[in-house]
Amino acid sequence: DAGITQSPRHKVTETGTPVTLRCHQTENHRYMYWYRQDPGHGLRLIHYSYGVKDTDKGEVSDGYSVSRSKTEDFLLTLESATSSQTSVYFCAISEVRGNEQFFGPGTRLTVL
Amino acid sequence: AQSVTQPDIHITVSEGASLELRCNYSYGATPYLFWYVQSPGQGLQLLLKYFSGDTLVQGIKGFEAEFKRSQSSFNLRKPSVHWSDAAEYFCAVGPSNFGNEKLTFGTGTRLTIIP
């Protein structure tokens, strides 16, 4: 399995609080992605990175920001969490653009 | 824009029976195609992929998929399912043109296996 970890694995927070999720990889892959998974929607891309300090928006980026200061770490921040952001968040990595992605174990986030 | 449709939300199959999960895509050229499996509480695992060449691709766990350009389909098959195959299955399409990093996922098909 690809070396991808996510932290925390579970988090419960309150509306309006900031939340940061971390994705860490040991594969030295260039591309990293954040998805959210919700019933009936499959996986939807939030943001992705194509290199250190290089990021771009996905289809559901509103309310989220990302940062990548090192190859191995990709952070997803909810500046002010809302109940609509309750979801399971997956990080993925890819060595080649458009190629297969490898997924982390996920973070279950509940916003009360 | 590319898109993926998995028309079956939920499929129930008897153990030992054959399986076919449907996937249709929309894309202007030959795409890269993928099937992933997700067990409860787990991340997604790649089952197989199609980039070019032979339209019948073999994957892990005894799965195969066939790319049919005329039908814009990439259906997943297994001749005999095992109880451990119960999971959710996602089809994904990634554009083959240089410069686009994104995959688009279908909404998934949940597979239930009955004894």
mmCIF file of C-alpha atoms in Angstrom:
data_model
loop_
_atom_site.group_PDB
_atom_site.id
_atom_site.type_symbol
_atom_site.label_atom_id
_atom_site.label_comp_id
_atom_site.label_asym_id
_atom_site.label_seq_id
_atom_site.Cartn_x
_atom_site.Cartn_y
_atom_site.Cartn_z
ATOM 1 C CA ASP A 1 0.000 0.000 0.000
ATOM 2 C CA ALA A 2 1.084 3.538 -0.742
ATOM 3 C CA GLY A 3 2.405 5.349 2.307
ATOM 4 C CA ILE A 4 -0.368 7.836 2.979
ATOM 5 C CA THR A 5 -1.593 8.818 6.406
ATOM 6 C CA GLN A 6 -4.299 11.235 7.432
ATOM 7 C CA SER A 7 -4.753 12.936 10.744
ATOM 8 C CA PRO A 8 -6.902 13.083 12.672
ATOM 9 C CA ARG A 9 -8.945 10.050 11.668
ATOM 10 C CA HIS A 10 -12.030 11.305 13.457
ATOM 11 C CA LYS A 11 -12.973 14.782 14.600
ATOM 12 C CA VAL A 12 -16.058 16.385 16.069
ATOM 13 C CA THR A 13 -16.162 20.154 16.125
ATOM 14 C CA GLU A 14 -18.609 22.992 16.455
ATOM 15 C CA THR A 15 -19.929 25.361 13.821
ATOM 16 C CA GLY A 16 -17.683 28.363 13.346
ATOM 17 C CA THR A 17 -14.468 26.792 14.570
ATOM 18 C CA PRO A 18 -11.402 26.385 12.339
ATOM 19 C CA VAL A 19 -10.324 22.867 11.435
ATOM 20 C CA THR A 20 -7.156 21.601 9.760
ATOM 21 C CA LEU A 21 -6.775 18.133 8.312
ATOM 22 C CA ARG A 22 -3.368 16.769 7.452
ATOM 23 C CA CYS A 23 -2.283 14.408 4.733
ATOM 24 C CA HIS A 24 1.226 12.975 4.853
ATOM 25 C CA GLN A 25 2.866 10.812 2.181
ATOM 26 C CA THR A 26 6.131 8.927 2.084
ATOM 27 C CA GLU A 27 6.060 8.181 -1.664
ATOM 28 C CA ASN A 28 7.491 11.488 -2.904
ATOM 29 C CA HIS A 29 4.617 11.801 -5.393
ATOM 30 C CA ARG A 30 4.184 15.195 -6.996
ATOM 31 C CA TYR A 31 0.398 15.393 -7.056
ATOM 32 C CA MET A 32 -1.831 15.456 -3.998
ATOM 33 C CA TYR A 33 -5.610 15.790 -3.772
ATOM 34 C CA TRP A 34 -8.339 16.394 -1.234
ATOM 35 C CA TYR A 35 -11.783 14.876 -1.789
ATOM 36 C CA ARG A 36 -14.941 14.743 0.217
ATOM 37 C CA GLN A 37 -17.266 11.763 0.111
ATOM 38 C CA ASP A 38 -20.975 12.105 0.736
ATOM 39 C CA PRO A 39 -23.814 9.634 0.118
ATOM 40 C CA GLY A 40 -25.205 9.971 -3.385
ATOM 41 C CA HIS A 41 -22.340 12.184 -4.548
ATOM 42 C CA GLY A 42 -19.408 9.814 -4.717
ATOM 43 C CA LEU A 43 -16.084 11.592 -4.379
ATOM 44 C CA ARG A 44 -15.838 15.274 -5.185
ATOM 45 C CA LEU A 45 -12.551 17.089 -5.609
ATOM 46 C CA ILE A 46 -11.984 19.991 -3.220
ATOM 47 C CA HIS A 47 -8.453 21.132 -4.035
ATOM 48 C CA TYR A 48 -5.348 19.621 -5.480
ATOM 49 C CA SER A 49 -1.642 20.341 -5.610
ATOM 50 C CA TYR A 50 0.801 19.821 -8.452
ATOM 51 C CA GLY A 51 3.902 20.740 -6.489
ATOM 52 C CA VAL A 52 5.182 22.554 -3.433
ATOM 53 C CA LYS A 53 3.256 25.808 -3.097
ATOM 54 C CA ASP A 54 1.310 25.017 -6.299
ATOM 55 C CA THR A 55 -2.387 24.396 -5.732
ATOM 56 C CA ASP A 56 -5.641 24.753 -7.600
ATOM 57 C CA LYS A 57 -9.354 24.519 -6.923
ATOM 58 C CA GLY A 58 -11.578 21.548 -7.529
ATOM 59 C CA GLU A 59 -15.320 21.425 -8.006
ATOM 60 C CA VAL A 60 -16.335 22.061 -4.363
ATOM 61 C CA SER A 61 -13.651 24.441 -3.069
ATOM 62 C CA ASP A 62 -15.851 27.076 -1.402
ATOM 63 C CA GLY A 63 -15.153 27.247 2.339
ATOM 64 C CA TYR A 64 -11.879 25.339 2.062
ATOM 65 C CA SER A 65 -8.253 26.345 1.684
ATOM 66 C CA VAL A 66 -5.101 24.279 1.285
ATOM 67 C CA SER A 67 -1.387 24.611 1.718
ATOM 68 C CA ARG A 68 1.606 22.575 0.682
ATOM 69 C CA SER A 69 4.933 23.749 2.053
ATOM 70 C CA LYS A 70 6.660 20.373 1.698
ATOM 71 C CA THR A 71 6.320 17.588 -0.838
ATOM 72 C CA GLU A 72 5.088 15.170 1.780
ATOM 73 C CA ASP A 73 2.410 17.272 3.474
ATOM 74 C CA PHE A 74 -0.872 18.671 2.162
ATOM 75 C CA LEU A 75 -3.116 20.518 4.599
ATOM 76 C CA LEU A 76 -6.819 21.168 4.218
ATOM 77 C CA THR A 77 -8.293 23.987 6.308
ATOM 78 C CA LEU A 78 -11.882 24.824 7.014
ATOM 79 C CA GLU A 79 -11.628 28.430 8.170
ATOM 80 C CA SER A 80 -15.051 28.425 9.827
ATOM 81 C CA ALA A 81 -16.655 25.008 9.817
ATOM 82 C CA THR A 82 -20.321 24.621 8.886
ATOM 83 C CA SER A 83 -22.664 21.659 9.265
ATOM 84 C CA SER A 84 -22.648 21.192 5.486
ATOM 85 C CA GLN A 85 -18.966 20.305 5.763
ATOM 86 C CA THR A 86 -19.748 17.207 7.796
ATOM 87 C CA SER A 87 -18.288 14.510 5.583
ATOM 88 C CA VAL A 88 -15.554 11.960 5.124
ATOM 89 C CA TYR A 89 -12.417 13.523 3.687
ATOM 90 C CA PHE A 90 -9.919 11.576 1.631
ATOM 91 C CA CYS A 91 -6.451 12.501 0.572
ATOM 92 C CA ALA A 92 -4.968 10.974 -2.571
ATOM 93 C CA ILE A 93 -1.597 11.066 -4.279
ATOM 94 C CA SER A 94 -0.476 10.511 -7.833
ATOM 95 C CA GLU A 95 2.936 10.254 -9.407
ATOM 96 C CA VAL A 96 1.846 11.221 -12.902
ATOM 97 C CA ARG A 97 -0.827 13.717 -13.872
ATOM 98 C CA GLY A 98 -4.141 12.144 -14.832
ATOM 99 C CA ASN A 99 -2.876 8.753 -13.757
ATOM 100 C CA GLU A 100 -4.104 6.438 -11.032
ATOM 101 C CA GLN A 101 -4.438 7.913 -7.582
ATOM 102 C CA PHE A 102 -3.737 6.217 -4.277
ATOM 103 C CA PHE A 103 -5.941 7.028 -1.341
ATOM 104 C CA GLY A 104 -5.438 7.545 2.345
ATOM 105 C CA PRO A 105 -7.684 5.969 5.011
ATOM 106 C CA GLY A 106 -9.923 9.033 5.368
ATOM 107 C CA THR A 107 -10.940 11.471 8.089
ATOM 108 C CA ARG A 108 -14.492 11.510 9.375
ATOM 109 C CA LEU A 109 -15.415 15.076 10.303
ATOM 110 C CA THR A 110 -18.612 15.974 12.133
ATOM 111 C CA VAL A 111 -19.593 19.625 12.525
ATOM 112 C CA LEU A 112 -22.275 20.173 15.146
ATOM 113 C CA ALA B 1 -16.506 18.296 -19.370
ATOM 114 C CA GLN B 2 -15.908 14.684 -18.503
ATOM 115 C CA SER B 3 -18.483 12.741 -16.514
ATOM 116 C CA VAL B 4 -19.120 9.230 -15.255
ATOM 117 C CA THR B 5 -22.424 7.462 -14.709
ATOM 118 C CA GLN B 6 -22.908 4.356 -12.621
ATOM 119 C CA PRO B 7 -26.567 3.563 -13.185
ATOM 120 C CA ASP B 8 -26.894 0.955 -10.448
ATOM 121 C CA ILE B 9 -26.889 2.333 -6.917
ATOM 122 C CA HIS B 10 -27.165 -1.061 -5.249
ATOM 123 C CA ILE B 11 -26.742 -4.611 -6.559
ATOM 124 C CA THR B 12 -27.316 -7.873 -4.691
ATOM 125 C CA VAL B 13 -25.659 -11.052 -5.927
ATOM 126 C CA SER B 14 -25.515 -14.584 -4.567
ATOM 127 C CA GLU B 15 -22.128 -15.902 -3.568
ATOM 128 C CA GLY B 16 -20.611 -17.810 -6.479
ATOM 129 C CA ALA B 17 -22.689 -15.991 -9.080
ATOM 130 C CA SER B 18 -21.241 -13.783 -11.789
ATOM 131 C CA LEU B 19 -21.137 -10.023 -11.485
ATOM 132 C CA GLU B 20 -21.238 -7.093 -13.859
ATOM 133 C CA LEU B 21 -21.153 -3.472 -12.689
ATOM 134 C CA ARG B 22 -21.917 -0.828 -15.260
ATOM 135 C CA CYS B 23 -20.007 2.355 -15.968
ATOM 136 C CA ASN B 24 -20.617 4.871 -18.725
ATOM 137 C CA TYR B 25 -18.452 7.876 -19.353
ATOM 138 C CA SER B 26 -18.632 11.073 -21.309
ATOM 139 C CA TYR B 27 -15.429 12.433 -22.772
ATOM 140 C CA GLY B 28 -14.380 13.776 -26.142
ATOM 141 C CA ALA B 29 -11.448 11.459 -26.715
ATOM 142 C CA THR B 30 -10.169 8.161 -25.381
ATOM 143 C CA PRO B 31 -9.977 8.584 -21.645
ATOM 144 C CA TYR B 32 -8.040 6.873 -18.928
ATOM 145 C CA LEU B 33 -10.475 4.658 -16.990
ATOM 146 C CA PHE B 34 -10.291 3.213 -13.516
ATOM 147 C CA TRP B 35 -12.229 1.020 -11.133
ATOM 148 C CA TYR B 36 -11.782 1.388 -7.385
ATOM 149 C CA VAL B 37 -13.214 -0.597 -4.488
ATOM 150 C CA GLN B 38 -14.000 0.724 -1.021
ATOM 151 C CA SER B 39 -14.648 -1.579 1.914
ATOM 152 C CA PRO B 40 -16.619 -0.128 4.843
ATOM 153 C CA GLY B 41 -14.593 2.395 6.792
ATOM 154 C CA GLN B 42 -11.663 2.160 4.415
ATOM 155 C CA GLY B 43 -10.083 4.227 1.696
ATOM 156 C CA LEU B 44 -10.317 3.426 -1.992
ATOM 157 C CA GLN B 45 -8.197 0.708 -3.526
ATOM 158 C CA LEU B 46 -7.402 0.565 -7.227
ATOM 159 C CA LEU B 47 -8.788 -2.593 -8.882
ATOM 160 C CA LEU B 48 -7.703 -1.970 -12.454
ATOM 161 C CA LYS B 49 -7.045 0.688 -15.062
ATOM 162 C CA TYR B 50 -7.251 1.201 -18.808
ATOM 163 C CA PHE B 51 -4.988 3.576 -20.681
ATOM 164 C CA SER B 52 -4.728 2.103 -24.176
ATOM 165 C CA GLY B 53 -4.208 -1.139 -26.058
ATOM 166 C CA ASP B 54 -6.110 -4.311 -25.251
ATOM 167 C CA THR B 55 -9.664 -3.358 -24.364
ATOM 168 C CA LEU B 56 -10.021 -6.182 -21.833
ATOM 169 C CA VAL B 57 -8.000 -5.429 -18.733
ATOM 170 C CA GLN B 58 -7.304 -7.673 -15.802
ATOM 171 C CA GLY B 59 -7.143 -6.418 -12.260
ATOM 172 C CA ILE B 60 -6.628 -7.629 -8.757
ATOM 173 C CA LYS B 61 -8.951 -9.974 -6.850
ATOM 174 C CA GLY B 62 -10.094 -11.704 -10.055
ATOM 175 C CA PHE B 63 -11.815 -8.661 -11.561
ATOM 176 C CA GLU B 64 -11.699 -7.616 -15.200
ATOM 177 C CA ALA B 65 -13.192 -4.767 -17.197
ATOM 178 C CA GLU B 66 -13.831 -4.186 -20.866
ATOM 179 C CA PHE B 67 -13.533 -0.839 -22.613
ATOM 180 C CA LYS B 68 -16.122 -0.410 -25.355
ATOM 181 C CA ARG B 69 -15.615 2.822 -27.229
ATOM 182 C CA SER B 70 -18.815 2.503 -29.272
ATOM 183 C CA GLN B 71 -20.868 2.305 -26.086
ATOM 184 C CA SER B 72 -18.729 4.683 -23.978
ATOM 185 C CA SER B 73 -18.660 1.971 -21.353
ATOM 186 C CA PHE B 74 -16.158 0.353 -19.020
ATOM 187 C CA ASN B 75 -18.045 -2.390 -17.206
ATOM 188 C CA LEU B 76 -16.497 -4.355 -14.379
ATOM 189 C CA ARG B 77 -16.945 -8.127 -14.246
ATOM 190 C CA LYS B 78 -16.132 -11.069 -12.065
ATOM 191 C CA PRO B 79 -17.089 -14.652 -12.942
ATOM 192 C CA SER B 80 -17.733 -15.807 -9.380
ATOM 193 C CA VAL B 81 -18.133 -13.470 -6.429
ATOM 194 C CA HIS B 82 -17.006 -14.155 -2.884
ATOM 195 C CA TRP B 83 -18.542 -12.794 0.309
ATOM 196 C CA SER B 84 -15.441 -10.632 0.730
ATOM 197 C CA ASP B 85 -16.336 -8.742 -2.467
ATOM 198 C CA ALA B 86 -19.131 -6.939 -0.647
ATOM 199 C CA ALA B 87 -18.112 -3.283 -0.870
ATOM 200 C CA GLU B 88 -18.741 -0.111 -2.816
ATOM 201 C CA TYR B 89 -17.298 0.190 -6.284
ATOM 202 C CA PHE B 90 -16.387 3.406 -8.040
ATOM 203 C CA CYS B 91 -15.651 4.006 -11.678
ATOM 204 C CA ALA B 92 -13.465 6.992 -12.559
ATOM 205 C CA VAL B 93 -12.368 8.732 -15.730
ATOM 206 C CA GLY B 94 -9.200 10.717 -16.197
ATOM 207 C CA PRO B 95 -8.474 12.649 -19.352
ATOM 208 C CA SER B 96 -5.599 11.409 -21.446
ATOM 209 C CA ASN B 97 -4.603 14.843 -22.707
ATOM 210 C CA PHE B 98 -1.454 16.287 -21.208
ATOM 211 C CA GLY B 99 -1.957 18.983 -18.638
ATOM 212 C CA ASN B 100 -5.050 17.816 -16.787
ATOM 213 C CA GLU B 101 -4.557 16.160 -13.441
ATOM 214 C CA LYS B 102 -8.121 15.458 -12.428
ATOM 215 C CA LEU B 103 -10.115 12.276 -12.106
ATOM 216 C CA THR B 104 -13.900 12.345 -12.121
ATOM 217 C CA PHE B 105 -15.656 9.685 -10.079
ATOM 218 C CA GLY B 106 -19.052 8.094 -10.452
ATOM 219 C CA THR B 107 -21.424 8.003 -7.514
ATOM 220 C CA GLY B 108 -20.667 4.370 -6.786
ATOM 221 C CA THR B 109 -22.423 0.997 -6.762
ATOM 222 C CA ARG B 110 -22.895 -0.816 -3.487
ATOM 223 C CA LEU B 111 -22.530 -4.586 -3.808
ATOM 224 C CA THR B 112 -24.223 -6.918 -1.357
ATOM 225 C CA ILE B 113 -23.437 -10.639 -1.378
ATOM 226 C CA ILE B 114 -26.017 -13.121 -0.105
ATOM 227 C CA PRO B 115 -25.198 -16.725 0.875
#
